[in-house]
PDB file of C-alpha atoms in Angstrom:
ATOM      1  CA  UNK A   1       0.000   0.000   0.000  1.00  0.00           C
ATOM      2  CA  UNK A   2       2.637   2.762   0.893  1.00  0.00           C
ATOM      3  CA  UNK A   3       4.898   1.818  -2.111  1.00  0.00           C
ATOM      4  CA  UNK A   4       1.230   2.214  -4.583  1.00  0.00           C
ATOM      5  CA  UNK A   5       1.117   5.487  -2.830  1.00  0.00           C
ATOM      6  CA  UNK A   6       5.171   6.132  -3.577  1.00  0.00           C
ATOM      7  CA  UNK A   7       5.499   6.810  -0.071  1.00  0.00           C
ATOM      8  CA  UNK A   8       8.271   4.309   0.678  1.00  0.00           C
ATOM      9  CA  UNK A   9      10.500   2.553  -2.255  1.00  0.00           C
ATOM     10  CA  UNK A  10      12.504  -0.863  -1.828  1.00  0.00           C
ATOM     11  CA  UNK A  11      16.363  -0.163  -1.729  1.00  0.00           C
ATOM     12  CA  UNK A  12      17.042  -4.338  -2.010  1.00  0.00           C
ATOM     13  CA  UNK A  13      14.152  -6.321  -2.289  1.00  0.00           C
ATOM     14  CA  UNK A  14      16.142  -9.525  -1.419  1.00  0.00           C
ATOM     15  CA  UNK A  15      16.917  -7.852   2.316  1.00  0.00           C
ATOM     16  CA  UNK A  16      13.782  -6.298   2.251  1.00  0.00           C
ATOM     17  CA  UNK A  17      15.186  -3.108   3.285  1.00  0.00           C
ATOM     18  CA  UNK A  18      13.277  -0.067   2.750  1.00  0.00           C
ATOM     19  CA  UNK A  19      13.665   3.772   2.658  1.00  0.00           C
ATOM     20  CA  UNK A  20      10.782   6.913   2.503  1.00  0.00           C
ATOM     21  CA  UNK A  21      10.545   8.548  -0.346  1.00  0.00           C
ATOM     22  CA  UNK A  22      10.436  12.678  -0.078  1.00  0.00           C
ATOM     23  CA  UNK A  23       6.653  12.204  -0.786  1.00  0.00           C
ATOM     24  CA  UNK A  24       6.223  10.110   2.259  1.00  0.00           C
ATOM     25  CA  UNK A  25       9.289  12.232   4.734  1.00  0.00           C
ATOM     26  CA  UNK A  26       6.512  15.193   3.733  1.00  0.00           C
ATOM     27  CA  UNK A  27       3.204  13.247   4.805  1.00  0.00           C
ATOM     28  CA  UNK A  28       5.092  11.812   7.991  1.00  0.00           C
ATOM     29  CA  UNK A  29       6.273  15.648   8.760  1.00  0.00           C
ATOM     30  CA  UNK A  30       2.569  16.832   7.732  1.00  0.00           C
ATOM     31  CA  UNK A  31       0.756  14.254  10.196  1.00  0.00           C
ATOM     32  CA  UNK A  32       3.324  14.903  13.048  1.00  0.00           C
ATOM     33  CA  UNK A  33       2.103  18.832  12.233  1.00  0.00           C
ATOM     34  CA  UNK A  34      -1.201  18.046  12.607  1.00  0.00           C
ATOM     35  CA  UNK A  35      -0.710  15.474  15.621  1.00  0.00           C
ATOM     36  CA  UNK A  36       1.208  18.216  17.535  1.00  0.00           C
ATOM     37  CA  UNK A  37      -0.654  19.125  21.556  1.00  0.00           C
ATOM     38  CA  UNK A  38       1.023  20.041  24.579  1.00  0.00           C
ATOM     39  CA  UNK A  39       0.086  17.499  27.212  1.00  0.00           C
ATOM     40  CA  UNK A  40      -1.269  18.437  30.506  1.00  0.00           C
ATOM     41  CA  UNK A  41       0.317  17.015  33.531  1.00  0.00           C
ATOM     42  CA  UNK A  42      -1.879  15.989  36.391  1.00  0.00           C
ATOM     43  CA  UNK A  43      -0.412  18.329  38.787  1.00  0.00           C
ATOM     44  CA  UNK A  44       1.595  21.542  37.751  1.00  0.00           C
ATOM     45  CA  UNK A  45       5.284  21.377  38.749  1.00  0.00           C
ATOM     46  CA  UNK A  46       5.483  25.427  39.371  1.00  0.00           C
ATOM     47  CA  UNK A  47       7.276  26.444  36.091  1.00  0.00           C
ATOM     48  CA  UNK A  48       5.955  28.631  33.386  1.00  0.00           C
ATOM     49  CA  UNK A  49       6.814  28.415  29.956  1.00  0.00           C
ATOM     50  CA  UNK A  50       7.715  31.432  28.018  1.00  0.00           C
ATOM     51  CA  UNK A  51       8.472  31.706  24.161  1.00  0.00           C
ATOM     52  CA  UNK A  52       9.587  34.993  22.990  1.00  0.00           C
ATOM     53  CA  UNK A  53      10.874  35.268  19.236  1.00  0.00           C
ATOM     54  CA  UNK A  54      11.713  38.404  17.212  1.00  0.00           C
ATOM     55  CA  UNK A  55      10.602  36.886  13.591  1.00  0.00           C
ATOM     56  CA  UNK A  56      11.922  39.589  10.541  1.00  0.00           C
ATOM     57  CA  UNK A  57       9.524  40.772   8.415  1.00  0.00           C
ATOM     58  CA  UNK A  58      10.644  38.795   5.696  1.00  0.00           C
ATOM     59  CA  UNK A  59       9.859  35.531   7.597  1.00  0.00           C
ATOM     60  CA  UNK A  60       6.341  37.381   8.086  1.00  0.00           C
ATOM     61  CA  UNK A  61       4.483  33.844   7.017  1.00  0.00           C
ATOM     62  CA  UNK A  62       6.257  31.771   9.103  1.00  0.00           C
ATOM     63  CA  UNK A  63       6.256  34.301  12.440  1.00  0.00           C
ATOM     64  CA  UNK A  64       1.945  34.626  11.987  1.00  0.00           C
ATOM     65  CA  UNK A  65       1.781  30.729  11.884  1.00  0.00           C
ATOM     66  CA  UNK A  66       3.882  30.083  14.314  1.00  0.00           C
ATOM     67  CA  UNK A  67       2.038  32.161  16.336  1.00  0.00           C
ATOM     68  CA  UNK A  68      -1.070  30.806  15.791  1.00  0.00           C
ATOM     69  CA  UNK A  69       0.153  27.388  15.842  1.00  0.00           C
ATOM     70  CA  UNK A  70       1.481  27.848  19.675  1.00  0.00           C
ATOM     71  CA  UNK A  71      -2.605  29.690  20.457  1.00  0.00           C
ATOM     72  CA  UNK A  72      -3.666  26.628  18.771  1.00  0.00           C
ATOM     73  CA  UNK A  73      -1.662  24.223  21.247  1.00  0.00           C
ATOM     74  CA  UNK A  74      -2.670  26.303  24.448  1.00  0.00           C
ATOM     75  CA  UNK A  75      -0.066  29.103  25.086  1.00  0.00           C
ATOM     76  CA  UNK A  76      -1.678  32.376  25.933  1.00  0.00           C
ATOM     77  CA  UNK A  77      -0.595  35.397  24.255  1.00  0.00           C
ATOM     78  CA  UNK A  78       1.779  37.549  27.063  1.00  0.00           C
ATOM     79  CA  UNK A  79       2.808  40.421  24.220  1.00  0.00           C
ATOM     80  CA  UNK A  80       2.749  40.047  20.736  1.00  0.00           C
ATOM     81  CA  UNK A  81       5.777  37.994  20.428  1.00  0.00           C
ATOM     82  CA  UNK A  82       5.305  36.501  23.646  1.00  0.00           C
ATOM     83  CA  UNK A  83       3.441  33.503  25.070  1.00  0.00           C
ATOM     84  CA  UNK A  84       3.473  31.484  27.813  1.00  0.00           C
ATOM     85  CA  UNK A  85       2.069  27.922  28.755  1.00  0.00           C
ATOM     86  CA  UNK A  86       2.586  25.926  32.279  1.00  0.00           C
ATOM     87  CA  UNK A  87       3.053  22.640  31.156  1.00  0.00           C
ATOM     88  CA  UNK A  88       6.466  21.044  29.563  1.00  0.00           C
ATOM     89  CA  UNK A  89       6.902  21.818  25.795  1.00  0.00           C
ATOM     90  CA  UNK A  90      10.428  22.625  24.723  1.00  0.00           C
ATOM     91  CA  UNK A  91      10.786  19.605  22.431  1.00  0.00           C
ATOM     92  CA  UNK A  92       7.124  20.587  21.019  1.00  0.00           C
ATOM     93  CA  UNK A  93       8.825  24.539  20.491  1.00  0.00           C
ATOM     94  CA  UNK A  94      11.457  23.123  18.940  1.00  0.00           C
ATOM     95  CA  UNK A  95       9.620  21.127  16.239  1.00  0.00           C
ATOM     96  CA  UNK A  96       7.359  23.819  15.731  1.00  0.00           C
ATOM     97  CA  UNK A  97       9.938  26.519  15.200  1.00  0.00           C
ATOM     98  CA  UNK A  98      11.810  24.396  12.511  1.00  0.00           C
ATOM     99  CA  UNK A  99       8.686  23.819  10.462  1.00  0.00           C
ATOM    100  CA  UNK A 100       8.468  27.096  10.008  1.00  0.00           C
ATOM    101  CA  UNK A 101      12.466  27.612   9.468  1.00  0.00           C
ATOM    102  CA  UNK A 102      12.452  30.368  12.121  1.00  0.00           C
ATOM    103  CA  UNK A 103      14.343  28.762  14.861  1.00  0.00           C
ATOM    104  CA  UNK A 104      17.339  30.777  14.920  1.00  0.00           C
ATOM    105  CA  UNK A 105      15.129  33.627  15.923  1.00  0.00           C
ATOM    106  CA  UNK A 106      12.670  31.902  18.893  1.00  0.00           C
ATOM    107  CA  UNK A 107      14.114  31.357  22.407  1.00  0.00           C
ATOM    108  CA  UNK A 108      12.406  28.904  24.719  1.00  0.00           C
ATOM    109  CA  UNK A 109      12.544  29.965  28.853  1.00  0.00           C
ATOM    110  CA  UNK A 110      11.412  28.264  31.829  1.00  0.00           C
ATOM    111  CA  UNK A 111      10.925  30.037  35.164  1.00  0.00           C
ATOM    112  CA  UNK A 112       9.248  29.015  38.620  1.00  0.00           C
ATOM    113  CA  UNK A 113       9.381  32.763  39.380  1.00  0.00           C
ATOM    114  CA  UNK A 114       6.559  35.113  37.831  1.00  0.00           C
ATOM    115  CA  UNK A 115       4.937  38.126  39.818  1.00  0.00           C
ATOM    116  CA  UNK A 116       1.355  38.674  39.276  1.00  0.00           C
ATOM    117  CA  UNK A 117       0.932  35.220  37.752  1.00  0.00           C
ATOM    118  CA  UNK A 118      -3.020  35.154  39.455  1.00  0.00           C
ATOM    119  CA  UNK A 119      -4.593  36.147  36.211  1.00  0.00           C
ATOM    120  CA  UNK A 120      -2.507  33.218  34.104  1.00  0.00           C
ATOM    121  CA  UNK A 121      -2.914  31.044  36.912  1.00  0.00           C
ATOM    122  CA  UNK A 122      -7.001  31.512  36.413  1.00  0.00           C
ATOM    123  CA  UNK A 123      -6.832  31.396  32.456  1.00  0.00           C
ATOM    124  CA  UNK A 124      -5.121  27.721  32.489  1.00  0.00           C
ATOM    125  CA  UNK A 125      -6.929  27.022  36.251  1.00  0.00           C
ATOM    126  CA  UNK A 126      -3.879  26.130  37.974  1.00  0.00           C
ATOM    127  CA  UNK A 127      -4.537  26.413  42.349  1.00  0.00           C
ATOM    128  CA  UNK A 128      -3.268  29.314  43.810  1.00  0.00           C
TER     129      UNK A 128
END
């Protein structure tokens, strides 16, 4: 079925060995895409989650959807270029970010320490 659909190719036929094709490194990429969340512990372990990128203009595609992208997995918006989640996600980021090629320009931080945190605390109802 997958080499009808030219998403994998035999390289010897007598080992059996096989090897994806770009067509099927693309769908594999696309479904990990879509397959992307940010999993919610059962209890919080204290640290927030901060990504803050400065994306050029001439990235502009990639810097709007990666932004939606990270609303779309549960980060809340801080700033524009700013969001912030409670839960672990830095190997998430880090696909994300090189989807969209812009991973030179996103940094990933992780802090127990956040003043006035009672408003995010509410929006991802953490306890107080």
């Amino acid at each position: 079925y997958l080499r009808k659909r030219k998403l994998i190719t035999y390289v010897s036929s007598k080992d059996r060995r096989l090897t994806v094709t770009k067509q099927g490194f693309n769908q594999a990429l696309t479904q990990a895409f879509r397959a992307l969340r940010v999993s919610r512990p059962e209890s919080w372990d204290g640290a927030w989650r901060l990504v803050i990128f400065d994306i050029p203009e001439r990235h502009k595609w990639g810097r709007d959807e990666f932004g939606k992208k990270l609303c779309e997995l549960g980060f809340h918006r801080l700033q524009d270029s700013v969001f912030i989640i409670p839960y672990p996600c830095q190997e998430e980021v880090k696909f994300l970010a090189s989807i969209f090629s812009v991973e030179y320009y996103v940094r990933f931080l992780e802090t127990s320490i956040l003043e006035g945190d009672d408003d995010l605390r509410d929006i991802f109802d953490l306890a107080k």
